[in-house]
C-alpha positions in Angstrom: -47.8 -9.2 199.9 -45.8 -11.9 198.7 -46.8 -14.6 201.2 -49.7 -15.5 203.1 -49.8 -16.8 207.0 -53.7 -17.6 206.9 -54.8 -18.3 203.4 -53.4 -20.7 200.7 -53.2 -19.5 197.0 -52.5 -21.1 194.0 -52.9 -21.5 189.9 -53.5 -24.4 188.1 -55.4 -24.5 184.8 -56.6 -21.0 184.6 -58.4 -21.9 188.1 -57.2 -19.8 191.0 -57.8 -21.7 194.6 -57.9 -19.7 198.1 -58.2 -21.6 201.1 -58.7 -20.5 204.7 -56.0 -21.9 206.3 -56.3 -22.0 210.1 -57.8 -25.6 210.3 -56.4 -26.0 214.0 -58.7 -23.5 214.5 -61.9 -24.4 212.2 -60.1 -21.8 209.9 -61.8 -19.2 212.4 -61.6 -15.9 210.7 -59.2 -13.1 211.8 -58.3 -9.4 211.0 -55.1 -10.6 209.0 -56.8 -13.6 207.0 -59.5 -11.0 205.9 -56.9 -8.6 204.4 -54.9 -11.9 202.5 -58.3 -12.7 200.8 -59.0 -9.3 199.8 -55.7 -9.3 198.3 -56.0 -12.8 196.5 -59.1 -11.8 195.0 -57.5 -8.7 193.8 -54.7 -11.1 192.4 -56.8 -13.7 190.5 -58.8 -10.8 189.2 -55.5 -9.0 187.5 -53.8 -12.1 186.6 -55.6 -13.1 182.8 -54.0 -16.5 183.5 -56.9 -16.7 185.8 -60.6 -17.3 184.6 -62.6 -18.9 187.9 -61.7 -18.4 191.3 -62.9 -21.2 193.5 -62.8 -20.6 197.6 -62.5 -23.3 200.4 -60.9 -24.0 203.7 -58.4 -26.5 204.7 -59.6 -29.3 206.8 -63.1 -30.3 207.7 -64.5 -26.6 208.3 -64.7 -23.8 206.1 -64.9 -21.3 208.4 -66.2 -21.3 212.0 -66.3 -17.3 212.4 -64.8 -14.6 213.8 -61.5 -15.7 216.3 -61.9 -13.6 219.4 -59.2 -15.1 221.0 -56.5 -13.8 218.1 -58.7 -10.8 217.3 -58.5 -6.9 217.8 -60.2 -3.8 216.2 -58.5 -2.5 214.4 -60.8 0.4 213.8 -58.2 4.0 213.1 -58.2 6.5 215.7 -59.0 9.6 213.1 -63.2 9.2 213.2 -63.0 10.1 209.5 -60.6 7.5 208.4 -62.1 5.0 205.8 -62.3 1.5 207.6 -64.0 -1.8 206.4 -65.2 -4.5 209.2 -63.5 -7.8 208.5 -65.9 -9.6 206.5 -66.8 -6.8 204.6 -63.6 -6.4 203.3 -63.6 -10.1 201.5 -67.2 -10.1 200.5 -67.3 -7.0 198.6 -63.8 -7.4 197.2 -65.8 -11.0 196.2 -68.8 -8.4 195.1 -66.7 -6.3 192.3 -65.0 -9.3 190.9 -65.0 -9.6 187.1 -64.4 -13.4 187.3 -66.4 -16.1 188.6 -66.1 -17.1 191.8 -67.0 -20.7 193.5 -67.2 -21.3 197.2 -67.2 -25.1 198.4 -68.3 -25.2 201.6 -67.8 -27.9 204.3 -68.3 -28.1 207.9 -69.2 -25.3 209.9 -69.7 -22.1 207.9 -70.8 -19.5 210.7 -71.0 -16.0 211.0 -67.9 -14.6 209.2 -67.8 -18.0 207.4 -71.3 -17.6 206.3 -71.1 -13.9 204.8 -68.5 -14.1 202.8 -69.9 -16.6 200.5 -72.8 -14.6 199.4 -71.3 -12.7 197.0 -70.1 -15.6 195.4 -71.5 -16.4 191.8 -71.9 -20.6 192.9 -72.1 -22.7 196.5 -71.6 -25.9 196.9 -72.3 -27.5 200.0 -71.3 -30.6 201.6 -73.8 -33.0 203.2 -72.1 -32.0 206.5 -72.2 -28.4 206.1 -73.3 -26.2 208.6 -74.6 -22.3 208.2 -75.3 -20.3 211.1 -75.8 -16.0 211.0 -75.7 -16.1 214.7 -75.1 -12.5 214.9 -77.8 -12.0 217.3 -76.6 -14.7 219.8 -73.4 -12.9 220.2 -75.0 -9.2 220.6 -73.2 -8.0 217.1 -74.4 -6.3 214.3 -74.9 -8.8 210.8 -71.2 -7.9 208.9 -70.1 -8.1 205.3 -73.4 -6.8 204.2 -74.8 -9.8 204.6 -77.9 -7.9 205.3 -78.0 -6.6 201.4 -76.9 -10.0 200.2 -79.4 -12.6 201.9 -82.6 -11.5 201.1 -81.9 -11.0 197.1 -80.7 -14.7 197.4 -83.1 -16.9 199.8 -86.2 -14.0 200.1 -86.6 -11.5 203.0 -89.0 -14.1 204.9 -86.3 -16.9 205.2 -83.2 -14.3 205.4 -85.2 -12.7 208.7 -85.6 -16.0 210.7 -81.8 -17.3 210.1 -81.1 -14.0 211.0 -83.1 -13.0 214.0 -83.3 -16.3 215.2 -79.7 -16.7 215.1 -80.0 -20.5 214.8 -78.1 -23.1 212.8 -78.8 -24.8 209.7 -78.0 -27.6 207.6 -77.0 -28.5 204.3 -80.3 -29.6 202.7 -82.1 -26.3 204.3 -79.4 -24.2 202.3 -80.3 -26.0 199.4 -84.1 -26.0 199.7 -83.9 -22.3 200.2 -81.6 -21.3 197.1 -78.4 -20.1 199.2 -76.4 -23.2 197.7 -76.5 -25.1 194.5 -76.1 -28.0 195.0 -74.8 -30.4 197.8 -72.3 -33.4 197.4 -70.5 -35.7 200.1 -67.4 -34.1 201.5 -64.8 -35.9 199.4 -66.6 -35.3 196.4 -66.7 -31.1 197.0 -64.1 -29.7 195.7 -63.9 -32.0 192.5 -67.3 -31.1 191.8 -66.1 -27.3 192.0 -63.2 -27.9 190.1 -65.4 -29.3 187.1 -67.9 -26.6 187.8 -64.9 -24.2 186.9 -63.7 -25.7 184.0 -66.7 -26.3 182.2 -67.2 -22.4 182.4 -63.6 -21.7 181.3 -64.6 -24.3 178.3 -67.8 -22.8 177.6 -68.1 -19.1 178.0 -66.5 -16.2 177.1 -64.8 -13.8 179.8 -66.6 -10.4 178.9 -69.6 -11.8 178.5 -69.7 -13.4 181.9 -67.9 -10.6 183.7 -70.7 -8.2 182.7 -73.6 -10.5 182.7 -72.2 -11.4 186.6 -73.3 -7.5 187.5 -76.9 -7.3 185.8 -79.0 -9.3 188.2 -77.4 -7.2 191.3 -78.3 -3.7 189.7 -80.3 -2.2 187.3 -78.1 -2.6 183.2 -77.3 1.7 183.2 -75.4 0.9 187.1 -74.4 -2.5 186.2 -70.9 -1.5 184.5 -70.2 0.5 187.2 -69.8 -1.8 190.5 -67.3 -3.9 188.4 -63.6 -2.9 188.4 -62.8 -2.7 184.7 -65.1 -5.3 183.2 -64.0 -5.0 179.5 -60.8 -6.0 181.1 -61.8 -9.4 182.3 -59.3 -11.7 180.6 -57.9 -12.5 177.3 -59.8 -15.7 176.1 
């Protein structure tokens, strides 16, 4: 896959961006855009020009969920054929990364929008972000095992009420409850990412921070084991 119709990629610094980019569409998410980020994460993790991976969508939204209109199982007619749901297979390609990744969020980041990002190492947030697992109001299971994910970042207590409840939330809740780091006006975002990413490029050392990424996720003798190669993470 040379080229990519849905998501921008592209190097600069030893900083890898990928963008959603639908933004006629509040980069809604879509069978073909979850298979080119699973890809670009597998890129920026072989590439050793490539030390932090930071993702964000074009436009005002990051993500606004799953497109119906564009949208299609694609589930395999053989029962015992190995298939991954959309937004499972970006946020656990995100999950065994060896690099760092850093999601900027802005605008609307619902259902897909809002899994995906868990398994990121940082979030930042804009002030006019929006989160939403609305799963529930649309009659669909939770995807991209967001279900594992939430409640080891924000506690089972608040993970069950955005979850059941389906309802939407803003910035400064996401903050107050530990699912972002920090939150920073719109035009501000992505150039507090960007230093963000370099100051861990300047400061750390690639090993060290591909292994330490996998210790607070599973016990140190299983650690090694969800990453893909972590002794391979870079070359300085």
């Amino acid at each position: 896959m040379d080229t990519y119709s849905e998501i921008i990629y592209s190097v600069s610094d030893r900083i890898a961006t990928v963008s959603l980019n639908r933004p006629e569409a509040r980069n809604g998410y879509t069978l073909r855009m979850a298979d080119e980020l699973a890809h670009a994460f597998d890129r920026a993790d072989r590439d050793d020009d490539v030390r932090v991976v930071v993702l964000t969508g074009t436009g005002e939204h990051f993500c606004a969920g799953l497109d119906m209109s564009v949208t299609e199982c694609d589930t395999p007619d053989d029962p015992d054929a190995e298939w991954v749901e959309p937004a499972g297979r970006c946020s656990m390609r995100i999950f065994a990364m060896n690099k760092p990744v850093i999601a900027a969020i802005r605008g609307a980041a619902v259902g897909a929008g809002a899994t995906i990002i868990l398994p990121a190492d940082y979030r930042l947030a804009a002030t006019d972000a929006r989160f939403g697992y609305v799963f529930s109001r649309r009659g669909i299971y939770a995807e991209g095992a967001s279900t594992w994910f939430l409640p080891r970042l924000v506690g089972m207590g608040c993970a069950l009420d955005w979850m059941i409840s389906g309802r939407a939330f803003d910035a400064a809740e996401a903050l107050s409850a530990g699912l972002v780091h920090s939150v920073h006006e719109p035009e501000q975002l992505l150039d507090k990412a960007y230093q963000l990413a370099r100051t861990i490029i300047a400061t750390t050392a690639p090993v060290s921070v591909a292994v330490i990424e996998c210790l607070p996720w599973k016990p140190p003798a299983l650690a090694v084991g969800r990453k893909r190669n972590p002794c391979g993470a870079g070359q300085g």
